[in-house]
mmCIF file of C-alpha atoms in Angstrom:
data_model
loop_
_atom_site.group_PDB
_atom_site.id
_atom_site.type_symbol
_atom_site.label_atom_id
_atom_site.label_comp_id
_atom_site.label_asym_id
_atom_site.label_seq_id
_atom_site.Cartn_x
_atom_site.Cartn_y
_atom_site.Cartn_z
ATOM 1 C CA MET A 180 0.063 -0.257 0.022
ATOM 2 C CA THR A 181 1.294 3.541 -0.760
ATOM 3 C CA LEU A 182 0.953 6.606 1.217
ATOM 4 C CA GLN A 183 0.363 9.847 -0.484
ATOM 5 C CA HIS A 184 -0.011 13.339 0.344
ATOM 6 C CA ARG A 185 -3.661 14.549 0.895
ATOM 7 C CA THR A 186 -3.095 17.436 -1.669
ATOM 8 C CA SER A 187 -1.063 15.486 -4.360
ATOM 9 C CA ARG A 188 -1.857 12.471 -6.200
ATOM 10 C CA SER A 189 1.346 12.509 -7.881
ATOM 11 C CA THR A 190 3.684 9.339 -7.071
ATOM 12 C CA ARG A 191 7.403 9.558 -6.574
ATOM 13 C CA SER A 192 9.533 9.916 -9.944
ATOM 14 C CA THR A 193 10.887 6.780 -10.850
ATOM 15 C CA LEU A 194 14.749 5.935 -10.297
ATOM 16 C CA PRO A 195 16.688 7.730 -12.747
ATOM 17 C CA ALA A 196 17.570 5.868 -16.298
ATOM 18 C CA ARG A 197 20.537 3.567 -15.325
ATOM 19 C CA ARG A 198 23.477 4.119 -17.355
ATOM 20 C CA SER A 199 25.423 0.725 -18.534
ATOM 21 C CA ARG A 200 29.433 1.262 -17.885
ATOM 22 C CA LEU A 201 30.940 -0.807 -20.494
ATOM 23 C CA ALA A 202 34.628 -1.197 -20.438
ATOM 24 C CA ARG A 203 36.771 0.623 -23.065
ATOM 25 C CA ALA A 204 37.709 -2.451 -24.430
ATOM 26 C CA GLY A 205 34.538 -3.673 -24.764
ATOM 27 C CA VAL A 206 33.254 -0.480 -26.792
ATOM 28 C CA ALA A 207 36.241 -0.791 -29.293
ATOM 29 C CA VAL A 208 34.924 -4.202 -29.660
ATOM 30 C CA ALA A 209 31.271 -3.288 -30.660
ATOM 31 C CA ALA A 210 32.747 -0.277 -32.892
ATOM 32 C CA ALA A 211 34.657 -2.155 -35.027
ATOM 33 C CA ALA A 212 32.084 -4.849 -35.345
ATOM 34 C CA LEU A 213 29.633 -2.037 -36.766
ATOM 35 C CA LEU A 214 32.260 -0.529 -38.945
ATOM 36 C CA ALA A 215 32.970 -3.930 -40.228
ATOM 37 C CA GLY A 216 29.178 -4.010 -41.567
ATOM 38 C CA CYS A 217 28.075 -6.712 -39.133
ATOM 39 C CA ALA A 218 24.434 -7.519 -40.101
ATOM 40 C CA SER A 219 23.425 -9.837 -37.319
ATOM 41 C CA GLY A 220 20.998 -8.664 -35.063
ATOM 42 C CA ALA A 221 22.456 -10.768 -31.909
ATOM 43 C CA PRO A 222 23.896 -8.908 -29.274
ATOM 44 C CA THR A 223 27.843 -8.765 -29.178
ATOM 45 C CA ALA A 224 29.341 -9.990 -25.860
ATOM 46 C CA ALA A 225 30.137 -6.151 -24.907
ATOM 47 C CA SER A 226 26.614 -5.044 -25.337
ATOM 48 C CA PRO A 227 24.542 -3.827 -22.897
ATOM 49 C CA THR A 228 22.109 -6.570 -23.430
ATOM 50 C CA ALA A 229 24.560 -9.389 -23.247
ATOM 51 C CA SER A 230 26.382 -7.910 -20.152
ATOM 52 C CA ALA A 231 24.292 -9.184 -17.440
ATOM 53 C CA GLY A 232 25.000 -6.586 -14.646
ATOM 54 C CA ALA A 233 26.891 -4.376 -16.386
ATOM 55 C CA GLY A 234 26.503 -1.815 -13.595
ATOM 56 C CA GLU A 235 24.523 0.676 -12.262
ATOM 57 C CA GLN A 236 24.855 4.727 -12.150
ATOM 58 C CA ALA A 237 27.277 4.923 -9.101
ATOM 59 C CA LEU A 238 26.220 6.359 -6.028
ATOM 60 C CA THR A 239 28.552 8.790 -4.074
ATOM 61 C CA GLY A 240 28.163 11.089 -1.252
ATOM 62 C CA GLU A 241 26.418 10.283 2.132
ATOM 63 C CA LEU A 242 22.895 8.792 2.849
ATOM 64 C CA THR A 243 21.392 10.178 6.001
ATOM 65 C CA ILE A 244 18.341 7.928 7.583
ATOM 66 C CA TYR A 245 16.318 8.462 10.075
ATOM 67 C CA ALA A 246 14.444 5.411 11.497
ATOM 68 C CA ALA A 247 12.178 3.834 14.163
ATOM 69 C CA ALA A 248 14.013 2.600 16.993
ATOM 70 C CA SER A 249 12.348 -0.701 16.367
ATOM 71 C CA LEU A 250 14.359 -1.226 13.042
ATOM 72 C CA SER A 251 17.818 -0.648 14.458
ATOM 73 C CA GLY A 252 19.143 -4.069 13.964
ATOM 74 C CA ALA A 253 17.493 -4.791 10.525
ATOM 75 C CA PHE A 254 18.296 -1.273 9.367
ATOM 76 C CA ASP A 255 21.914 -1.405 10.370
ATOM 77 C CA GLU A 256 21.881 -4.778 8.288
ATOM 78 C CA LEU A 257 20.098 -3.052 5.146
ATOM 79 C CA ALA A 258 22.633 -0.239 5.531
ATOM 80 C CA ALA A 259 25.994 -2.697 5.454
ATOM 81 C CA GLN A 260 24.488 -4.408 2.661
ATOM 82 C CA PHE A 261 23.632 -1.312 0.697
ATOM 83 C CA GLU A 262 27.166 0.137 1.270
ATOM 84 C CA ALA A 263 28.826 -2.833 -0.009
ATOM 85 C CA GLU A 264 26.938 -3.004 -3.441
ATOM 86 C CA HIS A 265 27.637 1.037 -3.552
ATOM 87 C CA PRO A 266 31.336 1.341 -2.796
ATOM 88 C CA GLY A 267 31.446 5.016 -3.237
ATOM 89 C CA LEU A 268 28.500 5.452 -0.622
ATOM 90 C CA ASP A 269 28.481 6.451 2.943
ATOM 91 C CA VAL A 270 25.618 5.591 4.823
ATOM 92 C CA VAL A 271 25.978 7.602 8.094
ATOM 93 C CA PRO A 272 25.649 6.030 11.521
ATOM 94 C CA ILE A 273 21.391 6.135 11.510
ATOM 95 C CA THR A 274 19.733 8.063 13.460
ATOM 96 C CA TYR A 275 16.869 5.982 15.829
ATOM 97 C CA ASP A 276 14.332 6.884 17.770
ATOM 98 C CA GLY A 277 10.453 6.906 18.467
ATOM 99 C CA SER A 278 8.813 8.082 15.233
ATOM 100 C CA SER A 279 6.802 10.727 16.523
ATOM 101 C CA VAL A 280 10.211 12.186 17.962
ATOM 102 C CA LEU A 281 11.839 11.863 14.110
ATOM 103 C CA ALA A 282 8.910 12.868 12.444
ATOM 104 C CA THR A 283 8.858 16.137 14.719
ATOM 105 C CA GLN A 284 12.684 16.549 13.802
ATOM 106 C CA LEU A 285 12.074 16.319 10.296
ATOM 107 C CA ILE A 286 9.055 18.730 10.457
ATOM 108 C CA GLU A 287 11.594 21.380 12.184
ATOM 109 C CA GLY A 288 14.105 20.963 9.676
ATOM 110 C CA ALA A 289 16.452 18.060 10.582
ATOM 111 C CA PRO A 290 18.263 17.514 7.091
ATOM 112 C CA ALA A 291 17.583 13.725 5.980
ATOM 113 C CA ASP A 292 17.032 11.464 2.880
ATOM 114 C CA VAL A 293 15.303 8.626 4.130
ATOM 115 C CA PHE A 294 12.523 8.448 6.850
ATOM 116 C CA ALA A 295 11.107 4.674 7.942
ATOM 117 C CA SER A 296 8.399 5.093 10.437
ATOM 118 C CA ALA A 297 6.766 2.575 12.602
ATOM 119 C CA ASP A 298 3.175 3.536 11.901
ATOM 120 C CA GLU A 299 1.633 5.404 9.318
ATOM 121 C CA LYS A 300 0.512 8.380 11.235
ATOM 122 C CA ASN A 301 3.601 9.661 11.817
ATOM 123 C CA MET A 302 4.627 9.462 8.050
ATOM 124 C CA THR A 303 1.314 11.032 7.526
ATOM 125 C CA LYS A 304 2.471 13.977 9.594
ATOM 126 C CA VAL A 305 5.558 14.284 7.105
ATOM 127 C CA LEU A 306 3.401 13.852 4.175
ATOM 128 C CA ASP A 307 0.990 16.754 5.271
ATOM 129 C CA ALA A 308 4.011 18.978 5.862
ATOM 130 C CA GLY A 309 5.110 18.770 2.669
ATOM 131 C CA LEU A 310 8.542 16.799 3.311
ATOM 132 C CA ALA A 311 7.604 13.784 0.830
ATOM 133 C CA GLU A 312 5.288 13.006 -1.948
ATOM 134 C CA SER A 313 4.391 9.363 -1.003
ATOM 135 C CA ALA A 314 5.407 6.568 1.243
ATOM 136 C CA ASP A 315 5.611 2.519 0.906
ATOM 137 C CA ASP A 316 4.859 0.030 3.094
ATOM 138 C CA PHE A 317 7.858 -2.348 3.732
ATOM 139 C CA ALA A 318 7.256 -4.214 6.772
ATOM 140 C CA THR A 319 4.668 -5.335 9.817
ATOM 141 C CA ASN A 320 5.257 -5.566 13.692
ATOM 142 C CA VAL A 321 3.195 -6.943 16.627
ATOM 143 C CA LEU A 322 3.562 -6.748 20.187
ATOM 144 C CA GLN A 323 4.894 -9.095 23.151
ATOM 145 C CA ILE A 324 5.392 -8.817 26.748
ATOM 146 C CA ALA A 325 8.872 -8.758 27.408
ATOM 147 C CA VAL A 326 9.726 -10.376 31.051
ATOM 148 C CA ALA A 327 13.040 -11.767 32.572
ATOM 149 C CA PRO A 328 14.733 -14.739 31.634
ATOM 150 C CA GLY A 329 12.407 -17.777 33.044
ATOM 151 C CA ASN A 330 9.428 -15.779 33.552
ATOM 152 C CA PRO A 331 9.924 -15.573 37.227
ATOM 153 C CA LEU A 332 6.478 -13.690 37.992
ATOM 154 C CA GLY A 333 4.293 -16.262 35.436
ATOM 155 C CA VAL A 334 3.038 -13.749 32.990
ATOM 156 C CA ASP A 335 0.757 -15.488 30.947
ATOM 157 C CA GLY A 336 -0.918 -12.747 28.922
ATOM 158 C CA LEU A 337 -1.990 -9.201 28.977
ATOM 159 C CA ASP A 338 -4.488 -9.763 31.977
ATOM 160 C CA ALA A 339 -1.359 -10.230 34.281
ATOM 161 C CA LEU A 340 -0.380 -6.463 33.862
ATOM 162 C CA ALA A 341 -3.493 -5.102 35.187
ATOM 163 C CA ASP A 342 -3.088 -2.828 38.284
ATOM 164 C CA GLY A 343 -3.002 -5.541 40.947
ATOM 165 C CA ALA A 344 -2.900 -8.420 39.352
ATOM 166 C CA THR A 345 0.475 -9.513 39.754
ATOM 167 C CA THR A 346 2.821 -9.380 42.679
ATOM 168 C CA THR A 347 6.564 -10.035 43.329
ATOM 169 C CA ALA A 348 7.909 -12.589 46.021
ATOM 170 C CA ASP A 349 8.015 -9.440 48.468
ATOM 171 C CA GLY A 350 4.519 -8.617 47.710
ATOM 172 C CA ARG A 351 5.381 -5.590 45.644
ATOM 173 C CA PRO A 352 3.035 -4.857 42.517
ATOM 174 C CA ALA A 353 4.956 -5.963 39.063
ATOM 175 C CA THR A 354 6.360 -2.933 37.640
ATOM 176 C CA VAL A 355 5.208 -2.412 34.084
ATOM 177 C CA VAL A 356 6.561 -0.219 31.629
ATOM 178 C CA LEU A 357 5.148 1.031 28.333
ATOM 179 C CA CYS A 358 6.048 3.298 25.430
ATOM 180 C CA ALA A 359 4.313 6.717 25.547
ATOM 181 C CA PRO A 360 0.768 6.673 23.454
ATOM 182 C CA GLU A 361 2.186 9.209 21.275
ATOM 183 C CA VAL A 362 4.854 6.649 19.952
ATOM 184 C CA PRO A 363 3.719 3.696 17.700
ATOM 185 C CA CYS A 364 4.402 1.035 20.264
ATOM 186 C CA GLY A 365 2.526 3.100 22.798
ATOM 187 C CA ALA A 366 -0.552 3.627 20.651
ATOM 188 C CA ALA A 367 -0.452 -0.494 19.754
ATOM 189 C CA SER A 368 -0.191 -0.933 23.604
ATOM 190 C CA GLN A 369 -3.142 1.259 24.196
ATOM 191 C CA THR A 370 -5.599 -0.362 21.438
ATOM 192 C CA LEU A 371 -4.641 -3.883 22.953
ATOM 193 C CA ILE A 372 -4.946 -2.733 26.630
ATOM 194 C CA GLN A 373 -8.483 -0.587 25.974
ATOM 195 C CA ALA A 374 -9.653 -3.738 23.979
ATOM 196 C CA ALA A 375 -9.336 -5.810 26.873
ATOM 197 C CA GLY A 376 -10.993 -3.425 29.468
ATOM 198 C CA LEU A 377 -8.167 -3.329 31.526
ATOM 199 C CA THR A 378 -6.841 -0.719 34.099
ATOM 200 C CA LEU A 379 -2.963 -0.569 33.566
ATOM 201 C CA THR A 380 -0.713 1.974 35.149
ATOM 202 C CA PRO A 381 3.047 1.860 33.550
ATOM 203 C CA ALA A 382 5.637 2.991 36.241
ATOM 204 C CA SER A 383 6.803 4.884 33.316
ATOM 205 C CA GLU A 384 6.023 5.893 29.581
ATOM 206 C CA GLU A 385 8.991 5.891 27.395
ATOM 207 C CA GLN A 386 9.826 7.730 24.016
ATOM 208 C CA ASN A 387 10.707 4.650 22.121
ATOM 209 C CA VAL A 388 10.620 0.584 22.541
ATOM 210 C CA THR A 389 14.480 0.802 23.057
ATOM 211 C CA ALA A 390 13.965 2.320 26.224
ATOM 212 C CA VAL A 391 11.176 0.058 27.210
ATOM 213 C CA LEU A 392 13.011 -3.032 26.259
ATOM 214 C CA THR A 393 16.318 -1.545 28.552
ATOM 215 C CA LYS A 394 14.530 -1.255 31.551
ATOM 216 C CA VAL A 395 13.222 -5.058 31.527
ATOM 217 C CA LYS A 396 16.501 -6.066 30.635
ATOM 218 C CA SER A 397 18.246 -4.498 33.333
ATOM 219 C CA GLY A 398 15.549 -5.690 36.060
ATOM 220 C CA GLU A 399 14.195 -1.854 36.319
ATOM 221 C CA ALA A 400 11.034 -3.234 34.830
ATOM 222 C CA ASP A 401 9.259 -6.769 35.515
ATOM 223 C CA ALA A 402 7.446 -6.372 32.356
ATOM 224 C CA GLY A 403 7.016 -4.194 29.195
ATOM 225 C CA LEU A 404 5.161 -4.276 26.202
ATOM 226 C CA VAL A 405 7.801 -4.337 22.844
ATOM 227 C CA TYR A 406 7.733 -5.501 19.460
ATOM 228 C CA VAL A 407 8.344 -9.417 19.158
ATOM 229 C CA THR A 408 11.422 -8.166 16.771
ATOM 230 C CA ASP A 409 12.956 -6.726 19.948
ATOM 231 C CA VAL A 410 12.248 -9.553 22.033
ATOM 232 C CA GLU A 411 14.212 -11.986 19.142
ATOM 233 C CA ALA A 412 16.951 -9.630 18.983
ATOM 234 C CA ALA A 413 17.470 -9.079 22.676
ATOM 235 C CA GLY A 414 18.351 -12.906 22.772
ATOM 236 C CA ASP A 415 18.514 -14.717 26.312
ATOM 237 C CA ALA A 416 18.628 -11.387 28.061
ATOM 238 C CA VAL A 417 14.573 -11.241 27.880
ATOM 239 C CA GLU A 418 11.832 -13.658 27.661
ATOM 240 C CA GLY A 419 8.617 -12.861 25.431
ATOM 241 C CA VAL A 420 5.140 -13.914 26.351
ATOM 242 C CA ARG A 421 2.460 -13.848 23.743
ATOM 243 C CA ILE A 422 -0.537 -11.644 23.771
ATOM 244 C CA ALA A 423 -3.887 -12.543 22.526
ATOM 245 C CA ASN A 424 -5.349 -10.904 19.421
ATOM 246 C CA ALA A 425 -1.572 -9.117 19.243
ATOM 247 C CA ALA A 426 -2.662 -8.931 15.482
ATOM 248 C CA ASP A 427 -5.425 -6.587 16.065
ATOM 249 C CA ALA A 428 -2.968 -3.723 16.672
ATOM 250 C CA THR A 429 -0.522 -4.643 14.045
ATOM 251 C CA ASN A 430 1.665 -1.978 13.061
ATOM 252 C CA VAL A 431 2.519 -1.318 9.485
ATOM 253 C CA TYR A 432 6.096 0.172 8.919
ATOM 254 C CA PRO A 433 6.153 2.943 5.612
ATOM 255 C CA LEU A 434 9.091 4.690 4.307
ATOM 256 C CA THR A 435 9.857 7.768 1.962
ATOM 257 C CA ALA A 436 12.619 9.227 0.230
ATOM 258 C CA LEU A 437 12.349 12.962 1.257
ATOM 259 C CA THR A 438 11.947 15.396 -1.362
ATOM 260 C CA ALA A 439 14.559 17.868 0.097
ATOM 261 C CA ALA A 440 17.094 14.754 0.273
ATOM 262 C CA PRO A 441 20.465 15.848 0.119
ATOM 263 C CA ASN A 442 21.256 12.929 -2.217
ATOM 264 C CA PRO A 443 17.958 11.978 -3.624
ATOM 265 C CA GLU A 444 19.519 9.339 -6.309
ATOM 266 C CA ALA A 445 21.181 7.329 -2.983
ATOM 267 C CA ALA A 446 17.518 8.156 -1.049
ATOM 268 C CA ALA A 447 15.420 6.601 -4.065
ATOM 269 C CA ALA A 448 17.936 3.660 -4.541
ATOM 270 C CA PHE A 449 17.599 2.703 -0.264
ATOM 271 C CA VAL A 450 13.980 2.598 -0.569
ATOM 272 C CA ALA A 451 13.827 0.405 -3.778
ATOM 273 C CA PHE A 452 16.555 -1.751 -1.982
ATOM 274 C CA VAL A 453 14.550 -2.208 1.275
ATOM 275 C CA THR A 454 11.102 -2.693 -0.636
ATOM 276 C CA SER A 455 12.807 -5.479 -3.210
ATOM 277 C CA LYS A 456 13.408 -9.122 -2.715
ATOM 278 C CA ALA A 457 16.799 -8.856 -0.860
ATOM 279 C CA GLY A 458 15.558 -6.351 1.415
ATOM 280 C CA GLN A 459 12.455 -8.179 2.338
ATOM 281 C CA GLN A 460 14.678 -11.155 3.291
ATOM 282 C CA VAL A 461 16.580 -9.191 5.694
ATOM 283 C CA LEU A 462 13.891 -7.796 7.470
ATOM 284 C CA ALA A 463 12.110 -11.359 7.685
ATOM 285 C CA SER A 464 15.388 -12.479 9.249
ATOM 286 C CA PHE A 465 14.678 -9.853 11.899
ATOM 287 C CA GLY A 466 11.099 -11.016 12.620
ATOM 288 C CA PHE A 467 8.963 -8.673 10.814
ATOM 289 C CA GLY A 468 6.388 -9.398 8.814
ATOM 290 C CA ALA A 469 5.388 -8.874 4.985
ATOM 291 C CA PRO A 470 3.409 -5.323 4.330
#
């Protein structure tokens, strides 16, 4: 699905025409064949048709990406592969944070080439501000409950996180942390909590999902709502508890090449890479669902 600016139906322009980079010797052979009056219609070994992967237009300079915190592992890998394919390009360290924080920074003038959001709401803010013409959905994600390894409090679902429902061995109410409501993981959390009719008072509301996971990993919190991808990335540091009807609050991730991108060619190429089969395989390996 593609998000579009509400006042414009134009779609993002296609990638610039790719130029074949033929070796000089190959060009000389082709020229000699033409001068000799070669009438054969079959492509020569030096022709663009016969030279598989003759090469794309070289990408150079820097590429600046703003991406939702939950994308950190996957986008670090995507960036590494993209740089390997384009040796002349440098992907600067990606800026990760809550999508609402990133959208605000972009609207306030922060320079970037690509924006990847963990929800459509914050991408729409960027589109409505005229910073991009359209956005492409590239992944989906759902929530899980992150708890300490071994699940010492026996948390078995969202109900166990309701106020007073679970206590520690010393009688203390379980400490639960959530993402702030304006952050995609927080909005999804509220959708599930309200649908279950629960009263859940968090000990804190964090600005990105990484902060929630960090508090559970450190023992500062007994449980937190994070994405399934975060639980997978944490390995043995936390344990994940499935949430019934988690799919009812599925987050759809869109990304876009910004219209004022300092490196528009690289921005468009990176978006195309993320949405390609190769890019989708990387995302799937980190636990993301298809868009």
